[in-house]
mmCIF file of C-alpha atoms in Angstrom:
data_model
loop_
_atom_site.group_PDB
_atom_site.id
_atom_site.type_symbol
_atom_site.label_atom_id
_atom_site.label_comp_id
_atom_site.label_asym_id
_atom_site.label_seq_id
_atom_site.Cartn_x
_atom_site.Cartn_y
_atom_site.Cartn_z
ATOM 1 C CA UNK A 1 0.000 0.000 0.000
ATOM 2 C CA UNK A 2 1.448 3.354 -1.039
ATOM 3 C CA UNK A 3 1.708 6.107 1.504
ATOM 4 C CA UNK A 4 1.935 9.765 0.624
ATOM 5 C CA UNK A 5 4.683 11.425 2.603
ATOM 6 C CA UNK A 6 3.679 14.885 3.766
ATOM 7 C CA UNK A 7 6.611 15.491 6.123
ATOM 8 C CA UNK A 8 9.491 16.210 3.741
ATOM 9 C CA UNK A 9 12.147 16.702 6.413
ATOM 10 C CA UNK A 10 15.407 14.806 5.888
ATOM 11 C CA UNK A 11 14.626 12.521 8.815
ATOM 12 C CA UNK A 12 11.170 11.615 7.483
ATOM 13 C CA UNK A 13 12.454 11.054 3.942
ATOM 14 C CA UNK A 14 15.265 8.793 5.180
ATOM 15 C CA UNK A 15 12.760 6.781 7.250
ATOM 16 C CA UNK A 16 10.503 6.451 4.191
ATOM 17 C CA UNK A 17 13.369 5.313 1.949
ATOM 18 C CA UNK A 18 14.425 2.720 4.528
ATOM 19 C CA UNK A 19 10.830 1.480 4.904
ATOM 20 C CA UNK A 20 10.510 1.173 1.126
ATOM 21 C CA UNK A 21 13.768 -0.762 0.972
ATOM 22 C CA UNK A 22 12.565 -3.192 3.659
ATOM 23 C CA UNK A 23 9.242 -3.658 1.870
ATOM 24 C CA UNK A 24 10.919 -4.431 -1.440
ATOM 25 C CA UNK A 25 13.249 -6.987 0.178
ATOM 26 C CA UNK A 26 10.266 -8.663 1.863
ATOM 27 C CA UNK A 27 8.875 -9.261 -1.642
ATOM 28 C CA UNK A 28 11.892 -11.448 -2.477
ATOM 29 C CA UNK A 29 10.702 -13.847 0.224
ATOM 30 C CA UNK A 30 7.820 -14.800 -2.065
ATOM 31 C CA UNK A 31 10.228 -16.464 -4.481
ATOM 32 C CA UNK A 32 10.229 -20.295 -4.400
ATOM 33 C CA UNK A 33 12.505 -21.617 -1.658
ATOM 34 C CA UNK A 34 13.101 -18.185 -0.133
ATOM 35 C CA UNK A 35 13.459 -17.633 3.601
ATOM 36 C CA UNK A 36 12.421 -14.418 5.340
ATOM 37 C CA UNK A 37 13.643 -13.421 8.793
ATOM 38 C CA UNK A 38 11.740 -10.345 9.961
ATOM 39 C CA UNK A 39 12.091 -9.338 13.589
ATOM 40 C CA UNK A 40 12.500 -5.934 15.229
ATOM 41 C CA UNK A 41 16.261 -6.617 15.311
ATOM 42 C CA UNK A 42 16.882 -7.879 11.775
ATOM 43 C CA UNK A 43 15.251 -8.124 8.394
ATOM 44 C CA UNK A 44 16.984 -10.495 6.032
ATOM 45 C CA UNK A 45 15.974 -12.639 3.092
ATOM 46 C CA UNK A 46 17.653 -15.627 1.539
ATOM 47 C CA UNK A 47 16.644 -16.894 -1.912
ATOM 48 C CA UNK A 48 17.831 -19.599 -4.261
ATOM 49 C CA UNK A 49 19.063 -16.930 -6.666
ATOM 50 C CA UNK A 50 22.867 -16.747 -6.385
ATOM 51 C CA UNK A 51 22.929 -12.989 -6.860
ATOM 52 C CA UNK A 52 23.658 -10.708 -3.879
ATOM 53 C CA UNK A 53 20.846 -8.160 -4.373
ATOM 54 C CA UNK A 54 18.328 -10.980 -3.755
ATOM 55 C CA UNK A 55 20.022 -12.129 -0.540
ATOM 56 C CA UNK A 56 21.066 -10.299 2.559
ATOM 57 C CA UNK A 57 20.203 -7.991 5.392
ATOM 58 C CA UNK A 58 18.082 -4.922 4.706
ATOM 59 C CA UNK A 59 17.508 -3.693 8.283
ATOM 60 C CA UNK A 60 19.673 -3.978 11.386
ATOM 61 C CA UNK A 61 18.689 -2.771 14.843
ATOM 62 C CA UNK A 62 20.907 -4.646 17.281
ATOM 63 C CA UNK A 63 21.968 -3.973 20.841
ATOM 64 C CA UNK A 64 25.712 -3.570 21.157
ATOM 65 C CA UNK A 65 26.036 -6.529 23.540
ATOM 66 C CA UNK A 66 24.181 -8.973 21.229
ATOM 67 C CA UNK A 67 25.410 -7.696 17.859
ATOM 68 C CA UNK A 68 28.319 -10.111 17.412
ATOM 69 C CA UNK A 69 26.157 -13.161 18.129
ATOM 70 C CA UNK A 70 23.468 -11.994 15.701
ATOM 71 C CA UNK A 71 25.997 -11.151 12.969
ATOM 72 C CA UNK A 72 27.614 -14.572 13.373
ATOM 73 C CA UNK A 73 24.256 -16.352 13.051
ATOM 74 C CA UNK A 74 23.282 -14.456 9.899
ATOM 75 C CA UNK A 75 26.643 -15.023 8.229
ATOM 76 C CA UNK A 76 26.531 -18.728 9.112
ATOM 77 C CA UNK A 77 23.134 -19.027 7.421
ATOM 78 C CA UNK A 78 24.397 -17.595 4.130
ATOM 79 C CA UNK A 79 27.662 -19.543 4.329
ATOM 80 C CA UNK A 80 25.795 -22.827 4.827
ATOM 81 C CA UNK A 81 23.587 -22.080 1.806
ATOM 82 C CA UNK A 82 26.621 -21.003 -0.264
ATOM 83 C CA UNK A 83 24.702 -17.843 -1.127
ATOM 84 C CA UNK A 84 26.357 -14.505 -1.905
ATOM 85 C CA UNK A 85 24.763 -11.716 0.088
ATOM 86 C CA UNK A 86 24.716 -8.026 0.930
ATOM 87 C CA UNK A 87 24.451 -6.389 4.323
ATOM 88 C CA UNK A 88 22.950 -2.929 3.924
ATOM 89 C CA UNK A 89 24.010 -0.368 6.495
ATOM 90 C CA UNK A 90 21.382 2.353 6.450
ATOM 91 C CA UNK A 91 21.416 5.621 8.412
ATOM 92 C CA UNK A 92 19.231 4.148 11.173
ATOM 93 C CA UNK A 93 21.205 0.892 11.479
ATOM 94 C CA UNK A 94 22.521 0.013 14.901
ATOM 95 C CA UNK A 95 24.848 -0.388 16.608
ATOM 96 C CA UNK A 96 26.336 2.893 15.439
ATOM 97 C CA UNK A 97 29.593 1.234 14.337
ATOM 98 C CA UNK A 98 27.857 -1.598 12.464
ATOM 99 C CA UNK A 99 29.873 -0.924 9.314
ATOM 100 C CA UNK A 100 33.198 -1.377 11.137
ATOM 101 C CA UNK A 101 31.905 -4.435 12.979
ATOM 102 C CA UNK A 102 30.902 -6.131 9.751
ATOM 103 C CA UNK A 103 34.398 -5.569 8.369
ATOM 104 C CA UNK A 104 35.836 -7.422 11.387
ATOM 105 C CA UNK A 105 33.660 -10.378 10.365
ATOM 106 C CA UNK A 106 35.200 -10.370 6.895
ATOM 107 C CA UNK A 107 32.624 -8.391 4.954
ATOM 108 C CA UNK A 108 33.936 -5.854 2.451
ATOM 109 C CA UNK A 109 32.492 -2.409 1.869
ATOM 110 C CA UNK A 110 31.587 -2.369 -1.823
ATOM 111 C CA UNK A 111 30.251 1.135 -2.067
ATOM 112 C CA UNK A 112 27.502 3.498 -1.106
ATOM 113 C CA UNK A 113 24.117 3.631 -2.811
ATOM 114 C CA UNK A 114 22.369 6.931 -2.199
ATOM 115 C CA UNK A 115 18.691 6.922 -1.374
ATOM 116 C CA UNK A 116 16.743 9.131 -3.731
ATOM 117 C CA UNK A 117 13.493 10.991 -3.267
ATOM 118 C CA UNK A 118 11.737 13.867 -4.945
ATOM 119 C CA UNK A 119 8.617 15.846 -4.225
ATOM 120 C CA UNK A 120 6.389 14.636 -7.070
ATOM 121 C CA UNK A 121 4.526 17.953 -7.065
ATOM 122 C CA UNK A 122 7.686 19.593 -8.447
ATOM 123 C CA UNK A 123 7.822 17.379 -11.551
ATOM 124 C CA UNK A 124 6.336 18.456 -14.852
ATOM 125 C CA UNK A 125 3.097 16.590 -15.613
ATOM 126 C CA UNK A 126 4.385 15.309 -18.968
ATOM 127 C CA UNK A 127 7.979 14.119 -19.179
ATOM 128 C CA UNK A 128 9.677 13.433 -22.516
ATOM 129 C CA UNK A 129 10.749 9.832 -23.172
ATOM 130 C CA UNK A 130 13.263 8.509 -25.696
ATOM 131 C CA UNK A 131 11.916 6.998 -28.929
ATOM 132 C CA UNK A 132 11.015 3.332 -28.474
ATOM 133 C CA UNK A 133 10.910 3.606 -24.664
ATOM 134 C CA UNK A 134 8.556 1.090 -23.081
ATOM 135 C CA UNK A 135 7.687 -0.089 -19.602
ATOM 136 C CA UNK A 136 6.878 -3.770 -19.324
ATOM 137 C CA UNK A 137 5.991 -6.039 -16.438
ATOM 138 C CA UNK A 138 8.377 -8.951 -15.889
ATOM 139 C CA UNK A 139 6.222 -12.089 -16.037
ATOM 140 C CA UNK A 140 8.645 -14.906 -16.818
ATOM 141 C CA UNK A 141 12.047 -16.257 -15.805
ATOM 142 C CA UNK A 142 13.759 -15.304 -19.073
ATOM 143 C CA UNK A 143 12.680 -11.664 -18.719
ATOM 144 C CA UNK A 144 13.728 -11.633 -15.057
ATOM 145 C CA UNK A 145 17.165 -12.964 -15.972
ATOM 146 C CA UNK A 146 17.509 -10.348 -18.686
ATOM 147 C CA UNK A 147 16.399 -7.524 -16.374
ATOM 148 C CA UNK A 148 18.721 -8.637 -13.572
ATOM 149 C CA UNK A 149 21.571 -9.550 -15.932
ATOM 150 C CA UNK A 150 22.349 -12.853 -14.252
ATOM 151 C CA UNK A 151 22.538 -16.395 -15.564
ATOM 152 C CA UNK A 152 22.443 -19.911 -14.129
ATOM 153 C CA UNK A 153 25.794 -21.200 -13.004
#
């Protein structure tokens, strides 16, 4: 269900982007064989697709004293499944030094992906599109593979 954000403060926009991210990752759990772990502390999903954006942790809210145990358990899950994964560290992630803690567990920082938002009321009503531009729903495995640019191994 879409929600219209009326509070456009940085804090509210960041919260909305993080909520949208969590919602989209929950959708991956509907794939065959997928596992969803969704608690107040962690949101992670594990699929049978060996492609990191479909596997990993989207939300982390851990107490400092239990963080290492939780991180170990999550990493063991993905290691046992031989599944590549991502661990997203968002602005609200905790503990505050989660990024450095994950590095001590052997994870590598691969880059930052900025969250993006725009007040839709500021956009022109009609936007130009390139010739031949189409929007299509992905309804089959071949199209999904093409869209995601991954292949069976």
